[in-house]
mmCIF file of C-alpha atoms and ligand atoms in Angstrom:
data_model
loop_
_atom_site.group_PDB
_atom_site.id
_atom_site.type_symbol
_atom_site.label_atom_id
_atom_site.label_comp_id
_atom_site.label_asym_id
_atom_site.label_seq_id
_atom_site.Cartn_x
_atom_site.Cartn_y
_atom_site.Cartn_z
ATOM 1 C CA MET I 7 11.928 66.074 -91.764
ATOM 2 C CA SER I 8 12.221 66.613 -95.514
ATOM 3 C CA ARG I 9 15.168 68.229 -97.043
ATOM 4 C CA VAL I 10 13.369 71.840 -97.520
ATOM 5 C CA ALA I 11 11.587 71.450 -94.083
ATOM 6 C CA GLN I 12 15.110 71.104 -92.560
ATOM 7 C CA GLU I 13 16.429 73.828 -94.780
ATOM 8 C CA PHE I 14 13.856 75.982 -93.555
ATOM 9 C CA LEU I 15 14.579 75.399 -89.851
ATOM 10 C CA ASP I 16 18.067 76.005 -90.660
ATOM 11 C CA LEU I 17 17.335 79.178 -92.464
ATOM 12 C CA TYR I 18 14.595 80.696 -90.039
ATOM 13 C CA GLY I 19 15.713 78.964 -86.835
ATOM 14 C CA TYR I 20 12.172 77.351 -86.263
ATOM 15 C CA PRO I 21 10.131 74.769 -88.311
ATOM 16 C CA PRO I 22 7.797 75.124 -90.662
ATOM 17 C CA GLU I 23 3.876 74.418 -90.179
ATOM 18 C CA GLY I 24 4.108 72.213 -93.582
ATOM 19 C CA VAL I 25 5.383 71.661 -96.960
ATOM 20 C CA TRP I 26 3.305 71.809 -99.853
ATOM 21 C CA ALA I 27 4.583 70.613 -103.700
ATOM 22 C CA ALA I 28 3.303 71.487 -107.186
ATOM 23 C CA PRO I 29 4.420 70.197 -110.432
ATOM 24 C CA GLY I 30 5.672 71.334 -113.426
ATOM 25 C CA ARG I 31 3.537 70.388 -116.754
ATOM 26 C CA VAL I 32 4.027 69.355 -120.571
ATOM 27 C CA ASN I 33 1.435 70.122 -123.083
ATOM 28 C CA LEU I 34 0.482 67.214 -125.089
ATOM 29 C CA ILE I 35 -1.218 69.450 -127.547
ATOM 30 C CA GLY I 36 -3.096 72.716 -127.365
ATOM 31 C CA GLU I 37 -0.644 75.803 -127.718
ATOM 32 C CA HIS I 38 -1.540 79.348 -127.513
ATOM 33 C CA THR I 39 -5.313 77.987 -127.573
ATOM 34 C CA ASP I 40 -6.139 78.761 -123.801
ATOM 35 C CA TYR I 41 -6.256 82.696 -124.191
ATOM 36 C CA ASN I 42 -8.673 82.253 -127.289
ATOM 37 C CA ASP I 43 -11.082 80.196 -124.936
ATOM 38 C CA GLY I 44 -10.018 76.953 -126.725
ATOM 39 C CA PHE I 45 -8.995 73.521 -125.812
ATOM 40 C CA ALA I 46 -5.787 72.292 -124.088
ATOM 41 C CA LEU I 47 -4.470 68.828 -123.068
ATOM 42 C CA PRO I 48 -1.696 69.223 -120.651
ATOM 43 C CA PHE I 49 -0.177 66.746 -117.953
ATOM 44 C CA ALA I 50 1.611 67.283 -114.828
ATOM 45 C CA LEU I 51 5.438 66.560 -114.649
ATOM 46 C CA PRO I 52 6.928 64.313 -111.552
ATOM 47 C CA HIS I 53 9.369 67.312 -111.257
ATOM 48 C CA ARG I 54 7.805 69.612 -108.754
ATOM 49 C CA THR I 55 8.530 72.563 -106.554
ATOM 50 C CA GLU I 56 8.203 72.538 -103.108
ATOM 51 C CA VAL I 57 7.612 75.120 -100.086
ATOM 52 C CA ALA I 58 8.293 74.871 -96.479
ATOM 53 C CA VAL I 59 5.874 77.738 -95.215
ATOM 54 C CA ALA I 60 4.933 78.944 -91.565
ATOM 55 C CA ARG I 61 2.910 81.906 -90.558
ATOM 56 C CA ARG I 62 4.245 85.176 -88.735
ATOM 57 C CA ALA I 63 2.769 87.364 -86.012
ATOM 58 C CA ASP I 64 3.480 90.349 -88.111
ATOM 59 C CA ALA I 65 3.213 91.535 -91.467
ATOM 60 C CA THR I 66 6.418 90.602 -92.879
ATOM 61 C CA LEU I 67 6.940 88.410 -95.997
ATOM 62 C CA GLY I 68 10.011 86.422 -96.015
ATOM 63 C CA PHE I 69 11.132 84.564 -99.118
ATOM 64 C CA HIS I 70 13.922 82.297 -99.703
ATOM 65 C CA SER I 71 14.853 80.045 -102.725
ATOM 66 C CA ALA I 72 17.288 77.295 -102.413
ATOM 67 C CA ASP I 73 17.866 77.710 -106.208
ATOM 68 C CA VAL I 74 18.373 81.205 -106.582
ATOM 69 C CA PRO I 75 21.372 83.114 -104.772
ATOM 70 C CA SER I 76 19.358 85.971 -103.375
ATOM 71 C CA GLY I 77 19.714 85.426 -99.605
ATOM 72 C CA VAL I 78 16.160 85.906 -97.888
ATOM 73 C CA VAL I 79 14.118 88.648 -99.446
ATOM 74 C CA ALA I 80 12.063 90.434 -97.287
ATOM 75 C CA LEU I 81 8.496 92.307 -98.316
ATOM 76 C CA ASP I 82 6.300 94.193 -96.106
ATOM 77 C CA LEU I 83 2.747 92.723 -97.000
ATOM 78 C CA ALA I 84 1.013 96.057 -96.362
ATOM 79 C CA ALA I 85 3.379 97.395 -99.390
ATOM 80 C CA LEU I 86 3.012 94.968 -101.945
ATOM 81 C CA ASP I 87 2.288 96.879 -105.221
ATOM 82 C CA PRO I 88 1.935 95.552 -108.530
ATOM 83 C CA ALA I 89 3.253 98.345 -109.905
ATOM 84 C CA HIS I 90 6.301 97.804 -108.103
ATOM 85 C CA PRO I 91 7.050 94.037 -108.046
ATOM 86 C CA PRO I 92 10.534 92.591 -107.005
ATOM 87 C CA ARG I 93 13.142 92.655 -109.814
ATOM 88 C CA GLY I 94 16.359 91.738 -110.925
ATOM 89 C CA ARG I 95 17.713 89.244 -108.770
ATOM 90 C CA ASP I 96 14.827 89.106 -106.393
ATOM 91 C CA GLY I 97 12.552 88.731 -109.139
ATOM 92 C CA TRP I 98 11.826 85.152 -108.536
ATOM 93 C CA ALA I 99 9.912 86.793 -105.191
ATOM 94 C CA ALA I 100 7.116 88.370 -107.364
ATOM 95 C CA TYR I 101 5.704 84.929 -107.695
ATOM 96 C CA PRO I 102 4.909 84.252 -104.342
ATOM 97 C CA ALA I 103 4.588 87.833 -103.187
ATOM 98 C CA GLY I 104 1.852 87.933 -106.104
ATOM 99 C CA VAL I 105 0.265 85.106 -104.472
ATOM 100 C CA VAL I 106 -0.081 86.678 -101.360
ATOM 101 C CA TRP I 107 -1.205 89.912 -103.188
ATOM 102 C CA ALA I 108 -3.826 88.024 -105.059
ATOM 103 C CA LEU I 109 -5.244 86.523 -101.757
ATOM 104 C CA VAL I 110 -5.408 89.886 -99.832
ATOM 105 C CA ASP I 111 -7.150 91.793 -102.969
ATOM 106 C CA ALA I 112 -9.635 88.789 -102.966
ATOM 107 C CA GLY I 113 -10.434 89.899 -99.408
ATOM 108 C CA PHE I 114 -8.875 87.052 -97.731
ATOM 109 C CA PRO I 115 -7.462 87.527 -94.189
ATOM 110 C CA VAL I 116 -3.548 86.793 -95.149
ATOM 111 C CA GLY I 117 -1.033 87.601 -92.705
ATOM 112 C CA GLY I 118 2.872 87.482 -92.882
ATOM 113 C CA VAL I 119 4.743 84.376 -93.776
ATOM 114 C CA ASP I 120 8.298 82.763 -93.849
ATOM 115 C CA LEU I 121 8.799 80.444 -96.941
ATOM 116 C CA HIS I 122 11.601 78.415 -98.457
ATOM 117 C CA VAL I 123 11.427 76.754 -101.926
ATOM 118 C CA ARG I 124 13.415 74.397 -103.465
ATOM 119 C CA SER I 125 12.435 72.664 -106.936
ATOM 120 C CA ASP I 126 13.662 70.228 -109.282
ATOM 121 C CA LEU I 127 12.364 71.937 -112.296
ATOM 122 C CA PRO I 128 14.478 74.113 -114.637
ATOM 123 C CA THR I 129 13.175 77.483 -114.926
ATOM 124 C CA GLY I 130 12.745 78.869 -118.283
ATOM 125 C CA ALA I 131 12.597 75.584 -120.041
ATOM 126 C CA GLY I 132 8.840 75.710 -120.938
ATOM 127 C CA LEU I 133 7.838 73.669 -118.070
ATOM 128 C CA SER I 134 5.965 76.156 -116.077
ATOM 129 C CA SER I 135 8.111 76.469 -113.220
ATOM 130 C CA SER I 136 6.265 80.026 -112.655
ATOM 131 C CA ALA I 137 2.990 78.087 -112.407
ATOM 132 C CA ALA I 138 4.490 75.454 -109.988
ATOM 133 C CA LEU I 139 5.752 78.097 -107.772
ATOM 134 C CA GLU I 140 2.406 80.107 -107.710
ATOM 135 C CA VAL I 141 0.285 76.990 -107.206
ATOM 136 C CA ALA I 142 2.253 75.655 -104.349
ATOM 137 C CA THR I 143 2.508 78.765 -102.586
ATOM 138 C CA ALA I 144 -1.413 79.397 -103.384
ATOM 139 C CA LEU I 145 -1.790 75.760 -101.907
ATOM 140 C CA ALA I 146 0.082 76.591 -98.854
ATOM 141 C CA LEU I 147 -1.605 79.738 -97.831
ATOM 142 C CA ALA I 148 -4.833 78.490 -98.377
ATOM 143 C CA GLU I 149 -4.635 75.548 -96.221
ATOM 144 C CA LEU I 150 -2.637 77.503 -93.594
ATOM 145 C CA HIS I 151 -5.491 79.791 -93.413
ATOM 146 C CA GLU I 152 -8.079 77.205 -93.898
ATOM 147 C CA LEU I 153 -9.706 79.082 -96.939
ATOM 148 C CA PRO I 154 -12.257 77.204 -98.642
ATOM 149 C CA LEU I 155 -10.843 76.936 -102.048
ATOM 150 C CA THR I 156 -11.319 74.334 -105.003
ATOM 151 C CA ARG I 157 -8.406 73.292 -107.046
ATOM 152 C CA PRO I 158 -9.455 75.182 -109.776
ATOM 153 C CA GLU I 159 -9.919 78.172 -107.712
ATOM 154 C CA VAL I 160 -5.967 77.960 -106.410
ATOM 155 C CA ALA I 161 -4.920 77.604 -110.004
ATOM 156 C CA ALA I 162 -7.312 80.943 -110.890
ATOM 157 C CA LEU I 163 -5.799 82.886 -108.039
ATOM 158 C CA ALA I 164 -2.193 81.735 -109.177
ATOM 159 C CA ARG I 165 -3.044 82.675 -112.523
ATOM 160 C CA ARG I 166 -4.194 86.261 -111.368
ATOM 161 C CA ALA I 167 -0.894 86.633 -109.268
ATOM 162 C CA GLU I 168 1.044 86.140 -112.580
ATOM 163 C CA ASN I 169 -1.145 88.426 -114.888
ATOM 164 C CA ALA I 170 -1.757 91.267 -112.337
ATOM 165 C CA TYR I 171 1.228 91.082 -110.130
ATOM 166 C CA VAL I 172 3.785 89.732 -112.193
ATOM 167 C CA GLY I 173 2.893 91.313 -115.318
ATOM 168 C CA VAL I 174 2.548 88.008 -117.726
ATOM 169 C CA PRO I 175 -0.480 87.767 -119.331
ATOM 170 C CA CYS I 176 -0.438 83.797 -119.528
ATOM 171 C CA GLY I 177 -3.837 81.752 -120.022
ATOM 172 C CA VAL I 178 -4.812 79.451 -117.401
ATOM 173 C CA MET I 179 -3.245 76.024 -118.536
ATOM 174 C CA ASP I 180 -0.302 76.070 -116.716
ATOM 175 C CA GLN I 181 -1.732 76.871 -113.346
ATOM 176 C CA LEU I 182 -5.056 74.257 -114.047
ATOM 177 C CA ALA I 183 -2.334 71.648 -115.016
ATOM 178 C CA SER I 184 -0.362 72.250 -111.706
ATOM 179 C CA ALA I 185 -3.277 72.373 -109.562
ATOM 180 C CA CYS I 186 -5.582 69.544 -111.182
ATOM 181 C CA ALA I 187 -3.781 66.849 -112.908
ATOM 182 C CA THR I 188 -4.003 63.438 -111.839
ATOM 183 C CA ASP I 189 -1.339 60.573 -111.662
ATOM 184 C CA GLY I 190 -1.150 58.535 -115.253
ATOM 185 C CA HIS I 191 -3.582 61.113 -117.147
ATOM 186 C CA ALA I 192 -3.635 64.073 -119.381
ATOM 187 C CA LEU I 193 -6.227 66.774 -118.623
ATOM 188 C CA ARG I 194 -8.278 67.906 -121.240
ATOM 189 C CA LEU I 195 -9.315 71.464 -120.361
ATOM 190 C CA ASP I 196 -12.032 73.668 -121.985
ATOM 191 C CA THR I 197 -10.530 76.867 -121.148
ATOM 192 C CA ARG I 198 -13.835 78.561 -121.495
ATOM 193 C CA SER I 199 -16.060 76.748 -119.341
ATOM 194 C CA LEU I 200 -13.175 75.328 -117.262
ATOM 195 C CA GLU I 201 -14.440 71.817 -117.906
ATOM 196 C CA GLN I 202 -11.837 69.527 -117.127
ATOM 197 C CA ARG I 203 -11.735 65.800 -118.492
ATOM 198 C CA HIS I 204 -9.011 63.493 -117.061
ATOM 199 C CA ILE I 205 -8.005 60.915 -120.001
ATOM 200 C CA PRO I 206 -6.130 58.145 -119.188
ATOM 201 C CA PHE I 207 -2.876 58.373 -120.368
ATOM 202 C CA ASP I 208 -0.474 55.475 -120.011
ATOM 203 C CA CYS I 209 2.388 55.390 -122.457
ATOM 204 C CA ALA I 210 4.341 52.562 -120.635
ATOM 205 C CA VAL I 211 1.495 49.782 -121.253
ATOM 206 C CA ALA I 212 1.646 50.733 -125.084
ATOM 207 C CA GLY I 213 5.273 50.335 -124.745
ATOM 208 C CA LEU I 214 5.948 53.864 -125.824
ATOM 209 C CA ARG I 215 7.692 56.786 -123.744
ATOM 210 C CA LEU I 216 7.496 60.444 -123.832
ATOM 211 C CA LEU I 217 10.793 62.443 -124.053
ATOM 212 C CA VAL I 218 11.091 66.006 -123.326
ATOM 213 C CA VAL I 219 14.309 67.829 -124.714
ATOM 214 C CA ASP I 220 15.054 70.867 -123.128
ATOM 215 C CA THR I 221 16.815 73.125 -125.966
ATOM 216 C CA ARG I 222 18.115 75.156 -122.914
ATOM 217 C CA VAL I 223 17.370 78.209 -124.987
ATOM 218 C CA LYS I 224 15.625 80.234 -122.144
ATOM 219 C CA HIS I 225 12.313 81.960 -122.944
ATOM 220 C CA ASP I 226 10.657 85.130 -121.330
ATOM 221 C CA LEU I 227 7.058 85.333 -121.443
ATOM 222 C CA ALA I 228 7.400 88.851 -120.342
ATOM 223 C CA ASP I 229 9.356 90.075 -123.394
ATOM 224 C CA GLY I 230 6.194 91.092 -125.396
ATOM 225 C CA THR I 231 6.019 88.801 -128.076
ATOM 226 C CA TYR I 232 3.686 86.820 -126.110
ATOM 227 C CA ALA I 233 1.388 89.728 -125.357
ATOM 228 C CA GLU I 234 1.595 90.289 -129.110
ATOM 229 C CA ARG I 235 -0.091 87.195 -130.087
ATOM 230 C CA ARG I 236 -2.400 87.522 -127.517
ATOM 231 C CA ALA I 237 -3.707 90.924 -129.079
ATOM 232 C CA THR I 238 -3.601 89.824 -132.454
ATOM 233 C CA CYS I 239 -5.934 87.038 -131.667
ATOM 234 C CA HIS I 240 -8.440 89.039 -129.607
ATOM 235 C CA ARG I 241 -8.640 91.719 -132.404
ATOM 236 C CA ALA I 242 -9.092 89.129 -135.277
ATOM 237 C CA ALA I 243 -11.560 87.731 -133.470
ATOM 238 C CA HIS I 244 -13.074 90.819 -133.107
ATOM 239 C CA SER I 245 -12.903 91.871 -136.461
ATOM 240 C CA LEU I 246 -14.587 88.324 -137.371
ATOM 241 C CA GLY I 247 -17.519 89.585 -135.190
ATOM 242 C CA LEU I 248 -16.794 86.497 -132.391
ATOM 243 C CA PRO I 249 -16.194 86.664 -128.872
ATOM 244 C CA ALA I 250 -12.818 84.647 -129.203
ATOM 245 C CA LEU I 251 -11.139 82.586 -131.790
ATOM 246 C CA ARG I 252 -12.575 79.406 -129.838
ATOM 247 C CA ASP I 253 -16.002 80.410 -131.753
ATOM 248 C CA LEU I 254 -14.628 80.006 -135.398
ATOM 249 C CA PRO I 255 -15.621 76.680 -136.432
ATOM 250 C CA TYR I 256 -13.228 74.654 -138.454
ATOM 251 C CA GLU I 257 -15.628 74.350 -141.335
ATOM 252 C CA ASP I 258 -15.843 78.054 -141.689
ATOM 253 C CA LEU I 259 -12.016 78.802 -141.434
ATOM 254 C CA ASP I 260 -11.601 79.124 -145.245
ATOM 255 C CA ARG I 261 -14.287 81.739 -145.618
ATOM 256 C CA ALA I 262 -13.070 83.462 -142.416
ATOM 257 C CA LEU I 263 -9.429 83.792 -143.510
ATOM 258 C CA ALA I 264 -10.518 85.119 -147.068
ATOM 259 C CA GLY I 265 -11.978 88.057 -145.173
ATOM 260 C CA LEU I 266 -8.613 88.861 -143.544
ATOM 261 C CA ALA I 267 -6.281 90.995 -145.297
ATOM 262 C CA ASP I 268 -2.816 90.646 -143.224
ATOM 263 C CA PRO I 269 -1.258 87.428 -143.978
ATOM 264 C CA SER I 270 0.281 87.124 -140.440
ATOM 265 C CA THR I 271 -2.996 87.753 -138.726
ATOM 266 C CA ARG I 272 -4.339 84.898 -141.106
ATOM 267 C CA GLY I 273 -2.056 82.504 -139.932
ATOM 268 C CA ARG I 274 -2.533 83.175 -136.087
ATOM 269 C CA VAL I 275 -6.089 82.520 -136.977
ATOM 270 C CA ARG I 276 -5.519 79.541 -138.990
ATOM 271 C CA HIS I 277 -3.232 78.114 -136.002
ATOM 272 C CA VAL I 278 -5.689 78.681 -133.346
ATOM 273 C CA VAL I 279 -8.447 76.984 -135.139
ATOM 274 C CA THR I 280 -6.782 73.863 -136.559
ATOM 275 C CA GLU I 281 -4.785 73.320 -133.217
ATOM 276 C CA ASN I 282 -8.183 73.493 -131.348
ATOM 277 C CA ALA I 283 -9.276 70.542 -133.722
ATOM 278 C CA ARG I 284 -5.760 68.492 -133.120
ATOM 279 C CA VAL I 285 -6.796 68.674 -129.386
ATOM 280 C CA LEU I 286 -10.239 67.094 -129.899
ATOM 281 C CA ARG I 287 -8.525 64.687 -132.426
ATOM 282 C CA VAL I 288 -5.762 63.576 -129.843
ATOM 283 C CA GLU I 289 -8.293 63.319 -127.171
ATOM 284 C CA GLU I 290 -10.447 60.747 -129.287
ATOM 285 C CA LEU I 291 -7.163 58.894 -130.070
ATOM 286 C CA LEU I 292 -6.404 58.809 -126.446
ATOM 287 C CA ARG I 293 -9.735 57.551 -125.312
ATOM 288 C CA ALA I 294 -9.553 54.534 -127.988
ATOM 289 C CA GLY I 295 -6.267 53.547 -126.819
ATOM 290 C CA ARG I 296 -4.765 54.417 -130.467
ATOM 291 C CA LEU I 297 -1.810 56.376 -128.738
ATOM 292 C CA ARG I 298 0.638 55.758 -131.789
ATOM 293 C CA GLU I 299 -1.680 57.264 -134.061
ATOM 294 C CA THR I 300 -1.266 60.880 -131.862
ATOM 295 C CA GLY I 301 2.241 61.338 -133.511
ATOM 296 C CA PRO I 302 0.825 63.001 -136.800
ATOM 297 C CA PRO I 303 -1.109 65.555 -135.007
ATOM 298 C CA LEU I 304 1.903 66.646 -132.799
ATOM 299 C CA THR I 305 4.004 67.011 -135.549
ATOM 300 C CA GLU I 306 1.191 68.839 -137.607
ATOM 301 C CA GLY I 307 0.957 70.923 -134.375
ATOM 302 C CA HIS I 308 4.438 71.474 -134.111
ATOM 303 C CA ALA I 309 4.448 72.740 -138.086
ATOM 304 C CA SER I 310 1.449 75.244 -137.459
ATOM 305 C CA LEU I 311 3.412 76.742 -134.356
ATOM 306 C CA ARG I 312 6.629 77.284 -136.569
ATOM 307 C CA ASP I 313 4.753 78.649 -139.950
ATOM 308 C CA ASP I 314 1.649 79.979 -138.742
ATOM 309 C CA TYR I 315 2.150 80.873 -135.509
ATOM 310 C CA GLU I 316 5.865 81.843 -135.695
ATOM 311 C CA VAL I 317 6.711 80.811 -131.980
ATOM 312 C CA SER I 318 9.371 78.237 -132.690
ATOM 313 C CA CYS I 319 13.398 78.676 -132.740
ATOM 314 C CA PRO I 320 15.835 76.680 -135.017
ATOM 315 C CA GLU I 321 16.723 74.616 -131.807
ATOM 316 C CA LEU I 322 13.076 73.497 -131.381
ATOM 317 C CA ASP I 323 12.780 72.829 -135.170
ATOM 318 C CA LEU I 324 15.867 70.749 -135.149
ATOM 319 C CA ALA I 325 14.737 68.594 -132.088
ATOM 320 C CA VAL I 326 11.645 67.893 -133.882
ATOM 321 C CA ALA I 327 13.006 67.124 -137.160
ATOM 322 C CA THR I 328 16.018 64.815 -135.796
ATOM 323 C CA ALA I 329 13.557 62.743 -133.138
ATOM 324 C CA ASN I 330 10.904 62.101 -135.895
ATOM 325 C CA SER I 331 13.852 61.065 -138.545
ATOM 326 C CA ALA I 332 15.303 58.837 -135.809
ATOM 327 C CA GLY I 333 11.798 56.991 -135.525
ATOM 328 C CA ALA I 334 9.524 59.207 -133.304
ATOM 329 C CA TYR I 335 5.925 58.651 -134.121
ATOM 330 C CA GLY I 336 5.381 62.543 -133.479
ATOM 331 C CA SER I 337 7.238 65.554 -132.008
ATOM 332 C CA ARG I 338 6.523 69.323 -131.013
ATOM 333 C CA MET I 339 7.405 72.239 -129.069
ATOM 334 C CA THR I 340 5.611 72.586 -126.128
ATOM 335 C CA GLY I 341 4.509 75.755 -124.104
ATOM 336 C CA GLY I 342 5.010 79.539 -125.140
ATOM 337 C CA GLY I 343 7.842 78.815 -127.683
ATOM 338 C CA PHE I 344 11.023 81.042 -128.643
ATOM 339 C CA GLY I 345 13.106 78.330 -126.736
ATOM 340 C CA GLY I 346 12.251 75.803 -123.794
ATOM 341 C CA SER I 347 11.457 72.391 -124.379
ATOM 342 C CA ALA I 348 9.994 70.094 -127.253
ATOM 343 C CA LEU I 349 8.300 66.624 -126.554
ATOM 344 C CA THR I 350 8.574 63.659 -128.687
ATOM 345 C CA LEU I 351 6.614 60.019 -128.796
ATOM 346 C CA ILE I 352 8.669 57.344 -128.987
ATOM 347 C CA ASP I 353 9.109 53.396 -128.778
ATOM 348 C CA ALA I 354 10.262 53.006 -125.420
ATOM 349 C CA ASP I 355 13.339 51.080 -126.854
ATOM 350 C CA ALA I 356 14.088 53.807 -128.933
ATOM 351 C CA GLU I 357 14.998 56.062 -126.310
ATOM 352 C CA ALA I 358 18.736 55.708 -126.401
ATOM 353 C CA GLU I 359 18.928 56.244 -130.249
ATOM 354 C CA VAL I 360 16.514 59.292 -130.379
ATOM 355 C CA THR I 361 18.642 60.752 -127.543
ATOM 356 C CA ARG I 362 21.784 60.183 -129.524
ATOM 357 C CA ALA I 363 20.586 61.679 -132.635
ATOM 358 C CA VAL I 364 19.154 64.921 -131.000
ATOM 359 C CA THR I 365 22.223 65.116 -129.152
ATOM 360 C CA GLU I 366 24.453 64.817 -132.045
ATOM 361 C CA ALA I 367 22.459 67.049 -133.941
ATOM 362 C CA PHE I 368 22.668 69.933 -131.699
ATOM 363 C CA ALA I 369 26.591 69.443 -131.432
ATOM 364 C CA ARG I 370 26.935 69.429 -135.122
ATOM 365 C CA ALA I 371 24.776 72.532 -135.246
ATOM 366 C CA GLY I 372 27.042 74.188 -132.716
ATOM 367 C CA PHE I 373 24.049 74.654 -130.234
ATOM 368 C CA THR I 374 24.325 74.041 -126.397
ATOM 369 C CA PRO I 375 24.065 70.412 -125.603
ATOM 370 C CA PRO I 376 20.229 69.623 -125.066
ATOM 371 C CA ARG I 377 18.836 68.162 -121.827
ATOM 372 C CA VAL I 378 16.525 64.886 -122.532
ATOM 373 C CA THR I 379 14.334 63.633 -119.821
ATOM 374 C CA ARG I 380 11.259 61.164 -119.723
ATOM 375 C CA ALA I 381 7.811 62.846 -119.063
ATOM 376 C CA VAL I 382 5.510 60.515 -117.302
ATOM 377 C CA PRO I 383 2.004 61.750 -116.307
ATOM 378 C CA SER I 384 1.829 62.571 -112.658
ATOM 379 C CA ALA I 385 -0.118 64.004 -109.810
ATOM 380 C CA GLY I 386 -0.949 67.759 -109.605
ATOM 381 C CA MET I 387 -0.580 69.771 -106.150
ATOM 382 C CA SER I 388 -0.595 68.246 -102.672
ATOM 383 C CA ARG I 389 0.582 68.677 -99.067
ATOM 384 C CA VAL I 390 3.470 66.778 -98.481
ATOM 385 C CA LEU I 391 4.362 67.112 -94.868
HETATM 386 C C1 GLA H 9 2.830 79.694 -121.912
HETATM 387 C C2 GLA H 9 1.411 80.523 -120.726
HETATM 388 C C3 GLA H 9 0.083 79.314 -121.010
HETATM 389 C C4 GLA H 9 -0.192 79.031 -122.780
HETATM 390 C C5 GLA H 9 1.075 78.882 -123.277
HETATM 391 C C6 GLA H 9 0.904 78.628 -124.659
HETATM 392 O O1 GLA H 9 2.905 78.348 -121.263
HETATM 393 O O2 GLA H 9 1.551 80.477 -119.754
HETATM 394 O O3 GLA H 9 -0.987 80.069 -120.727
HETATM 395 O O4 GLA H 9 -0.865 80.348 -123.287
HETATM 396 O O5 GLA H 9 2.268 79.587 -123.047
HETATM 397 O O6 GLA H 9 -0.077 77.378 -124.910
#
């Protein structure tokens, strides 16, 4: 029996019906584009969240996490209310509760469940630990109730849980990456049509490595800055007479910017349009096997997020600048920003040197020591037991 299944048994006194897992993600490029109907190129991490689940005969929901000392959070299915999700110490339970709520709201006949979760994904590191929990829970419940949901539908349901129940207005990139990514590939997403392309992305054969630098600065998408960026983009698209910023062609960017009075809005628009172009460029380079050449667009993407979109922070900027000076091909923040992680593309034999340089630079700046790990494109959600 797996560890998480054994823990379920110890906790609830009976075995789970199964164990399901979903990974976190790193976004290679295409940041803050998903709520603008744009392009993104994430991949799934080997780090994942496992849920052991069993159905109950009543309408009680029991949620327990090995990673949060909250005990079992017990909720009544009939009383789930997006206006009052669990908060405080029990706040993590809003994610699985939101998934149950979203399933019921979509008309699926879901009853009570007991759930135990264990994850090796750090929370607040910009690696989509919340999407992993939502997607693993959604997959478990879909399979237990034999619901005919496709992978993108599981992702959409998980995102609805986060938007409508947890109250975070995120796009769909994280959930799609966690549900649909495949081993050894990056996932090129068109977030308007939901078209997916699985692009081979094997750094090892090219003698390269991707490192993730967790700055240990926690970001919180619910703090209003994310929603503010999103609203600015939607207003800008509206004032340009477009359905979304996705519809502003790169060639028309300067003309469109000249018509926008507010300098910060101009920056937001410039970021989204140039970032969509960078995704397409990086996709082309990956397809051509020119992996080293993806470095410059990654670093340009970081500068754009720092200067035009204004979602970076000193720790992310230092990680990027230091890794690049230590020989990286390119580096950028990944995820929503204001903390979380940076990613850096390096020669495989430069790992020790880049890790040392970044760690020393953080120490000199008086920052919390960063956590540096390797990122290998891995598979999306699956049943494990
Ligand atoms: C967070 C959101 C995603 C996406 C990124 C920024 O991770 O959950 O939907 O908007 O920020 O690219």
